[in-house]
Short mmCIF file of C-alpha atoms in Angstrom, two decimals:
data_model
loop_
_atom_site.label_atom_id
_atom_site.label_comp_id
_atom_site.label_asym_id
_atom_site.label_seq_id
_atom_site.Cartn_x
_atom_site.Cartn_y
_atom_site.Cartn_z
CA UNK G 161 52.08 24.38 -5.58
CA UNK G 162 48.77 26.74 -5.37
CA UNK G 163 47.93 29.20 -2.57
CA UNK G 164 44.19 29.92 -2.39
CA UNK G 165 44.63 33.83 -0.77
CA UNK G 166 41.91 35.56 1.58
CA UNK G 167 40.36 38.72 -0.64
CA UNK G 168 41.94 41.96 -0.74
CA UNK G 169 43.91 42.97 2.31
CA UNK G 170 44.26 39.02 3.45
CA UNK G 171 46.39 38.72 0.52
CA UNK G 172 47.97 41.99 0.22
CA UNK G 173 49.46 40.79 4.27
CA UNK G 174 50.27 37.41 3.28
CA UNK G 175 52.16 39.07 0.06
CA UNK G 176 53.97 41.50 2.57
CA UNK G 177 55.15 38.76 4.80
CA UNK G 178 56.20 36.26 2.63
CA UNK G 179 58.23 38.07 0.20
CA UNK G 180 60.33 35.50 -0.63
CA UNK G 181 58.03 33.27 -1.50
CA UNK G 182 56.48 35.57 -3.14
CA UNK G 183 59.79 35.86 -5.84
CA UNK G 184 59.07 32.04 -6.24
CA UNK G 185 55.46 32.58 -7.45
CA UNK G 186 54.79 32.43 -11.48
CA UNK G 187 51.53 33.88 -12.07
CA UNK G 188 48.06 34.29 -10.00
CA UNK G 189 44.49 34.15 -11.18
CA UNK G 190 41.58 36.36 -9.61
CA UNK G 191 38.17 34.14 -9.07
CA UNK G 192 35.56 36.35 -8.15
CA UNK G 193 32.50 35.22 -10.19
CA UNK G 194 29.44 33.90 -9.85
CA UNK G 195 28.60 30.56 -11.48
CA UNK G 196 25.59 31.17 -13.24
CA UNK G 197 22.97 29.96 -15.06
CA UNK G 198 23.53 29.62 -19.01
CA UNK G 199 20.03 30.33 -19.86
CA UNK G 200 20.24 33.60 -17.85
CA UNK G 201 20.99 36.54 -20.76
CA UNK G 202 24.58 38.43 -19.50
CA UNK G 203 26.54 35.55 -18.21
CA UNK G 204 28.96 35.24 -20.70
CA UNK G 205 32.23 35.17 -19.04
CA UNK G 206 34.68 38.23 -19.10
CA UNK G 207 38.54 37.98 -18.91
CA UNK G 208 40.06 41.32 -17.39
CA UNK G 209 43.61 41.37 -18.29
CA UNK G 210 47.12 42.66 -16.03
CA UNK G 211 47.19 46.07 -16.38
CA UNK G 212 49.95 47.39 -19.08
CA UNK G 213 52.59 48.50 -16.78
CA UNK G 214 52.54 44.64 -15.68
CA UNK G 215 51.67 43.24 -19.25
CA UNK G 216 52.38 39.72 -19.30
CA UNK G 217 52.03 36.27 -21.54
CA UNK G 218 49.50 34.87 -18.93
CA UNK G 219 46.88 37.22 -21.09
CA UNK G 220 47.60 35.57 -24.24
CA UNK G 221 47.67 32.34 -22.21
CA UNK G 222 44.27 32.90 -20.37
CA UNK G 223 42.73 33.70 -23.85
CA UNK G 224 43.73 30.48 -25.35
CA UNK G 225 42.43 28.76 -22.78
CA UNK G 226 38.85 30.58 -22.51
CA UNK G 227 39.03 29.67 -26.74
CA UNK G 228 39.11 26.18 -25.49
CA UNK G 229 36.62 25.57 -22.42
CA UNK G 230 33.59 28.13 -23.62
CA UNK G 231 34.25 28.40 -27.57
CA UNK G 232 31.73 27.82 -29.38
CA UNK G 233 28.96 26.76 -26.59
CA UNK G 234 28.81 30.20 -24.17
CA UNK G 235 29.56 33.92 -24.87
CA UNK G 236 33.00 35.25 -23.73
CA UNK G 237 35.13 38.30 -24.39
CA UNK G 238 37.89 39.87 -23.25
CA UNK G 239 38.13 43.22 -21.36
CA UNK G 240 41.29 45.87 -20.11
CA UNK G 241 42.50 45.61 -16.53
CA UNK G 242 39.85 46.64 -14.27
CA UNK G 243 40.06 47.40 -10.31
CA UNK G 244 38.60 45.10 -8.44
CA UNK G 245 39.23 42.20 -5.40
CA UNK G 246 42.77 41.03 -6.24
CA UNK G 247 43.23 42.02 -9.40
CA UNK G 248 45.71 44.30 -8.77
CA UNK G 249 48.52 41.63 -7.75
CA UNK G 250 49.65 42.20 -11.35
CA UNK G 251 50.97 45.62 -10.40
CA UNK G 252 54.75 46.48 -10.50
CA UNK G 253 55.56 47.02 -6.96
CA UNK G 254 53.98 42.60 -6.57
CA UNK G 255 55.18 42.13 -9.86
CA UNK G 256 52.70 38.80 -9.88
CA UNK G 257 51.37 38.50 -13.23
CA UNK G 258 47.43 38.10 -12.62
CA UNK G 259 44.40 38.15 -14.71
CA UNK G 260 40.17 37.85 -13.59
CA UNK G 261 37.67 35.77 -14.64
CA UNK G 262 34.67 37.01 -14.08
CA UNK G 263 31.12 35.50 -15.39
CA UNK G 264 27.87 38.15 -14.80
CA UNK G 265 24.70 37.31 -13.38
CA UNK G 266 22.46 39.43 -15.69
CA UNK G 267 21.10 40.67 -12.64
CA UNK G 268 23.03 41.88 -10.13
CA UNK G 269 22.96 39.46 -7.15
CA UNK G 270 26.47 40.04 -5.65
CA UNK G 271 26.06 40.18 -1.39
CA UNK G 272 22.21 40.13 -1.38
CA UNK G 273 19.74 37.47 -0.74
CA UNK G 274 20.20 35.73 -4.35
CA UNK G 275 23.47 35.43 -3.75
CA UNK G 276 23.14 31.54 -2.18
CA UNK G 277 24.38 27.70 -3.57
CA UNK G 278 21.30 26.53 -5.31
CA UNK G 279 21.44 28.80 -8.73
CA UNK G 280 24.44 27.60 -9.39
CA UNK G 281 25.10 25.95 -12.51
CA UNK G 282 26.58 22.86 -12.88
CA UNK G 283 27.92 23.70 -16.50
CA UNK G 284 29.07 26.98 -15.74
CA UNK G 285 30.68 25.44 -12.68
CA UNK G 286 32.26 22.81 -14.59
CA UNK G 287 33.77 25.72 -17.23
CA UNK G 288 35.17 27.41 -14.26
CA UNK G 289 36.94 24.79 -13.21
CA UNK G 290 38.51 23.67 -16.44
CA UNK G 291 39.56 27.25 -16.78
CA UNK G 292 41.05 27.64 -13.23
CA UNK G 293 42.61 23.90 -13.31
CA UNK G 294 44.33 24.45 -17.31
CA UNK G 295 46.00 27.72 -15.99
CA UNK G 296 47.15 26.37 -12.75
CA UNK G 297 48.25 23.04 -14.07
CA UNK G 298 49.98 24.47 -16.78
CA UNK G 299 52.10 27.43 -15.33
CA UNK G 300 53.44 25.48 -12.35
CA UNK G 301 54.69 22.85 -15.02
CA UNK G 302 55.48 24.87 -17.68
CA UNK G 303 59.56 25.37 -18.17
CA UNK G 304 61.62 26.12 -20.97
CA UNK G 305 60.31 23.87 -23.58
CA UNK G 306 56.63 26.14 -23.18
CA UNK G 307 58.38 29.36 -23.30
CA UNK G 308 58.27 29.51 -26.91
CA UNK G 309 54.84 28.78 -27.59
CA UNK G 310 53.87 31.27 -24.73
CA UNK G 311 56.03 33.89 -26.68
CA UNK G 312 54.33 33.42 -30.35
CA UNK G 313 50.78 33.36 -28.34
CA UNK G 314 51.72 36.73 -27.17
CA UNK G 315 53.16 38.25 -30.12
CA UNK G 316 50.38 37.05 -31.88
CA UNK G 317 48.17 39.39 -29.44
CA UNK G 318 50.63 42.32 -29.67
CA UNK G 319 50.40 42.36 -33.30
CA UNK G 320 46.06 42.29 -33.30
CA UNK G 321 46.79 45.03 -30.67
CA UNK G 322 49.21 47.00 -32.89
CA UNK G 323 46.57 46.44 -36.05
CA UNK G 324 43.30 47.29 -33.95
CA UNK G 325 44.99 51.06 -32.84
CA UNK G 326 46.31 51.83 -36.81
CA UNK G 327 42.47 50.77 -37.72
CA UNK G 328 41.21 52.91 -35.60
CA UNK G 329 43.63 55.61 -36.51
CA UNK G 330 43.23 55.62 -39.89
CA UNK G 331 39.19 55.37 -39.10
CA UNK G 332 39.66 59.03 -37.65
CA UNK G 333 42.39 60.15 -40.07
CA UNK G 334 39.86 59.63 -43.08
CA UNK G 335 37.08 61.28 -41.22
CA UNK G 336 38.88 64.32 -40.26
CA UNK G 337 39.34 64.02 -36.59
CA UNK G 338 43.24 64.47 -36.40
CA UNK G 339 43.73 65.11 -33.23
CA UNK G 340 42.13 61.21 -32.89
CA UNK G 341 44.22 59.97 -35.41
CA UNK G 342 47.55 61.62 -33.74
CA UNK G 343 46.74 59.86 -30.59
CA UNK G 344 46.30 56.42 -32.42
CA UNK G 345 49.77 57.22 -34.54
CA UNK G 346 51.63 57.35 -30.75
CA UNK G 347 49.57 54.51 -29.80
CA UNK G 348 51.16 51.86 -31.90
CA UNK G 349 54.06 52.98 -30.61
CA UNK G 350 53.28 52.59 -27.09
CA UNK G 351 51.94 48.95 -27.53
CA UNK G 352 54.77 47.86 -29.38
CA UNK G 353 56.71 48.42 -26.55
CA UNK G 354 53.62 46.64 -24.00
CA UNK G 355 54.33 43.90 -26.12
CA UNK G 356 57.64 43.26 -26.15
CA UNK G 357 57.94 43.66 -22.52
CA UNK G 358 54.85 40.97 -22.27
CA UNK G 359 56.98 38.49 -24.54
CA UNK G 360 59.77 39.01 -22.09
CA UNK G 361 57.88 38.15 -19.31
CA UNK G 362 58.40 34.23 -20.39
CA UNK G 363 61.80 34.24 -19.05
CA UNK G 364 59.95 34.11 -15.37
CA UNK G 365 59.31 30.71 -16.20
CA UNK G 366 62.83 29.56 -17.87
CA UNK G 367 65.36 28.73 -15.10
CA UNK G 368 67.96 31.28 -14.04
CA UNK G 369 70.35 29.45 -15.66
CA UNK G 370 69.33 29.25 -19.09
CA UNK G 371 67.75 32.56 -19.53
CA UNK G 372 70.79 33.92 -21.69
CA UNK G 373 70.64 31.76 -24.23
CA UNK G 374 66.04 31.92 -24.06
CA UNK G 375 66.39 35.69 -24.43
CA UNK G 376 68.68 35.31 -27.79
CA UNK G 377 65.77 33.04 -29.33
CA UNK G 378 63.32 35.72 -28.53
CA UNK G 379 64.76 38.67 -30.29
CA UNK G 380 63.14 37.68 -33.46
CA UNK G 381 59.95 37.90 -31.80
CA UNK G 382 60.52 41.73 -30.85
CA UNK G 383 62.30 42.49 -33.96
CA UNK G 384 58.84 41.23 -35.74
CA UNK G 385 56.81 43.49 -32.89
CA UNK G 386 59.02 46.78 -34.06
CA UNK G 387 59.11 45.74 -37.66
CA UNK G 388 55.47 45.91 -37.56
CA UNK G 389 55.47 49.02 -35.47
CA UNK G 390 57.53 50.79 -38.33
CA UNK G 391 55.06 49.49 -41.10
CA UNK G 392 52.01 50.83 -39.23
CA UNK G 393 53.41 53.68 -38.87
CA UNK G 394 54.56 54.53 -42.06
CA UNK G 395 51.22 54.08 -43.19
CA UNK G 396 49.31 56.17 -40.92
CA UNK G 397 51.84 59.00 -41.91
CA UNK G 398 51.37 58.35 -45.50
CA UNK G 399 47.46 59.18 -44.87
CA UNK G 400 48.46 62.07 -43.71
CA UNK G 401 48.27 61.62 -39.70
CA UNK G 402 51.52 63.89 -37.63
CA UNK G 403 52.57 62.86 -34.18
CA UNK G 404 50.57 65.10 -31.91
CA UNK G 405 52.03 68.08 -30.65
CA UNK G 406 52.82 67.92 -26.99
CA UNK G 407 52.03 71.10 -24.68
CA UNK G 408 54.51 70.41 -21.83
CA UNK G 409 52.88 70.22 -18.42
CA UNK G 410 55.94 71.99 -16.97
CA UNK G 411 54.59 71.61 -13.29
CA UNK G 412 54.23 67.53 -13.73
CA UNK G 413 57.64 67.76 -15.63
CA UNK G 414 59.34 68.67 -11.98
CA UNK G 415 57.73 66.06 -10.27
CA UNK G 416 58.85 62.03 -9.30
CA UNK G 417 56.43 59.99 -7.08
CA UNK G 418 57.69 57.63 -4.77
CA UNK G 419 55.95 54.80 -3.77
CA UNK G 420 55.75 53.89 0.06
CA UNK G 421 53.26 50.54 -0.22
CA UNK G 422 52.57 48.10 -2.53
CA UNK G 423 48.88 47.59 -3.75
CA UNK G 424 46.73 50.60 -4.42
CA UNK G 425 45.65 53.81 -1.88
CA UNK G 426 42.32 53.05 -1.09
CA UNK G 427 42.25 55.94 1.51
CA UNK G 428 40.01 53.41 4.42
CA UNK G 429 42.26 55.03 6.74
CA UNK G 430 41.17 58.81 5.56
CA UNK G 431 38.08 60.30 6.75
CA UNK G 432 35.81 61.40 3.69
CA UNK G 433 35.71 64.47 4.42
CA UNK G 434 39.22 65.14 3.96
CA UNK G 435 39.17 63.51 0.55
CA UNK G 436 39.36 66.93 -1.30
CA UNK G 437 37.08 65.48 -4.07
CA UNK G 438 39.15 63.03 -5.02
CA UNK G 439 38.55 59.26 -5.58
CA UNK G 440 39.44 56.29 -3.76
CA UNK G 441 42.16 54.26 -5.43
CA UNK G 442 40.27 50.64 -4.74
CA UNK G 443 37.90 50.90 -7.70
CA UNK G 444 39.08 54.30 -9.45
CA UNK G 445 40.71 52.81 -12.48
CA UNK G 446 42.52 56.27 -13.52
CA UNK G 447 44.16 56.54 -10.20
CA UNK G 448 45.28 52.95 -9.76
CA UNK G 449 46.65 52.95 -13.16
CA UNK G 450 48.77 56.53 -12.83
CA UNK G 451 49.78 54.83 -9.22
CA UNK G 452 51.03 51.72 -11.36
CA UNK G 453 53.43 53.81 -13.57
CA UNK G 454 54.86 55.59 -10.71
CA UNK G 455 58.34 53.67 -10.43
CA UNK G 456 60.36 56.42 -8.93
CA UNK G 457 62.34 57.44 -11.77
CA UNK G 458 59.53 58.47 -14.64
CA UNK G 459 58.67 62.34 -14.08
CA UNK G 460 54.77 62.43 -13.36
CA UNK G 461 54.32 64.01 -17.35
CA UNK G 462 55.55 60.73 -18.30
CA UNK G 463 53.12 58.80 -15.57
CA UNK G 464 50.00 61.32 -16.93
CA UNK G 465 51.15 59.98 -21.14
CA UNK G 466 51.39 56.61 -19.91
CA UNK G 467 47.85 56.32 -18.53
CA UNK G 468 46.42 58.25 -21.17
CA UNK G 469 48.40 55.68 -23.72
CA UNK G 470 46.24 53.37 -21.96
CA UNK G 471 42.73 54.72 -21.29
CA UNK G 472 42.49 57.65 -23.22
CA UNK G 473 43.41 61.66 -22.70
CA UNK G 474 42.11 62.99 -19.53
CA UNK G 475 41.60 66.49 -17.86
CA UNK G 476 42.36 64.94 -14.59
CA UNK G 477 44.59 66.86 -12.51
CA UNK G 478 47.59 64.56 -11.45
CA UNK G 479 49.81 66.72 -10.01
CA UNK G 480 47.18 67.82 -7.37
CA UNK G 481 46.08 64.57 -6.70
CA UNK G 482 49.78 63.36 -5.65
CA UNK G 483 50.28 66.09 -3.95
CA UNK G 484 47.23 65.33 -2.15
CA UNK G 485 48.43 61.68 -1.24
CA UNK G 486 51.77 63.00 -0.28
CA UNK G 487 50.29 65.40 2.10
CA UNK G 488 48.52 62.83 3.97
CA UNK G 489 52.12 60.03 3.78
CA UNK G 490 51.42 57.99 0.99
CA UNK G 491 53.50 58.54 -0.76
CA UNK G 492 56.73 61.23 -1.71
CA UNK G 493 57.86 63.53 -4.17
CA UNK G 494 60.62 64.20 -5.28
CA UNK G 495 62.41 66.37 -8.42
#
């Protein structure tokens, strides 16, 4: 029922060797968190969610649970994906929905000499463990009858999603900073779609054979998602906000990046000196993310609006920076 993975490259072998296991597997969880005192000011737990080319109902799922183990005794919040151990198991070329709980120290104690058995906390133990146990327990046993109640849980965070970005739109439209308020206006869009391919992702848990008629009862869940989409929209445009206008990158418009390895590029095998300035793909969240969207078909103009739908406009240079991993093998381009 539960494999308990070695960190990092462990599991990315274990993933590479056992692929068809690996088509059996329904979700993961990353644990790489202290357990630490609750008197100790920062160690309110964090949940880092999949990243949004991987969006998936184990986010909405994971929330709910953290609502009931820590709510209303210890801090929490919820954060976007973030690089880090085996978080990125999530990604599309693993396709293993996977989210993080992490829980800070206040002090950073992480592979030092604090870093030992006796400060650890009994109750923040304990919350770790209901956490872990609920999300195990319940997506190995959860079938058909869940589904729904998996898919409502995660239209209900699309649509909070869809209302924070018009809020914050209209926020910039009223204070005069269009070009703010034009990325917002695209933004709705963009999640709309995150979420309706995250209340799809329940049919990984329905049985093959019944997924037909699961997928009928879920189209009025993504009609709601683009019926409130449309109204957001409409709104923002009333206040005056225009879709932004788009300067083509003609040179990223040419190019398609194939993927040679799962996981991210983390360049170990590259000397440092031949980096050419640019950064590792283990903990550089811009690069893992662009990586993500690369599925072989999407032109890299699309892969550069994706990631900026998702973390914000950039001046990064993407095109040089594939073209630097294709140099060196990992990956290929194509036109």
């Amino acid at each position: 029922r539960v494999l308990l993975a070695p960190e990092m490259y462990g599991a990315l072998s274990y993933i590479s060797a056992h692929e068809t296991r690996m088509k059996r597997t329904v979700a993961a969880l990353t644990i790489d968190t202290p357990a630490a005192s609750y008197d100790l000011a920062g160690t309110e737990y964090t949940f880092y969610m999949n990243p949004h080319a991987a969006m998936s109902y184990t986010d909405a799922l994971l929330l709910r649970i953290g609502e009931a183990v820590l709510s209303p005794r210890r801090p929490w919040h919820w954060k976007e994906f973030t690089p880090g151990t085996d978080s990125y198991l999530g990604e599309p070329t693993i396709r293993l929905p996977d989210d993080w709980i992490y829980s800070g120290t206040a002090v950073e104690t992480h592979h030092n000499s604090e870093d030992k058995p006796e400060p650890v906390d009994p109750r923040s133990l304990h919350d770790l463990t209901a956490m872990i146990a609920t999300y195990l327990y319940f997506n190995a046993s959860a079938g058909e009858a869940q589904s729904q109640w998996l898919a409502e849980i995660t239209l209900d965070r699309c649509l909070e999603q869809m209302q924070s970005a018009a809020a914050t739109a209209m926020d910039a439209a009223l204070s005069g900073t269009a070009k703010e308020a034009s990325y917002g206006l695209e933004r709705v869009s963009y999640l709309a779609g995150r979420g309706e391919q995250a209340v799809l992702s329940v049919l990984r848990i329905v049985p093959a054979d019944r997924r037909d008629a699961m997928r009928g009862r879920l189209d009025a869940a993504l009609r709601q998602i683009d019926g409130f989409r449309d109204l957001q929209s409409a709104r923002l445009k009333a206040a005056g906000v225009a879709a932004p206008d788009a300067a083509p990158d003609s040179d990223a418009a040419r190019i398609v990046v194939r993927r040679k390895r799962m996981g991210t590029i983390p360049l170990d095998d590259l000397p440092q000196d031949q980096w050419e300035g640019f950064p590792s793909g283990a903990w550089n969240k811009r690069v893992s993310i662009a990586l993500y969207w690369c599925d072989g078909k999407r032109t890299l103009a699309e892969v550069k609006h994706l990631t900026e739908m998702e973390m914000g406009p950039t001046e990064f240079d993407f095109a040089a920076y594939f073209r630097f991993l294709a140099k060196h093998g990992y990956v290929e381009l194509g036109k």
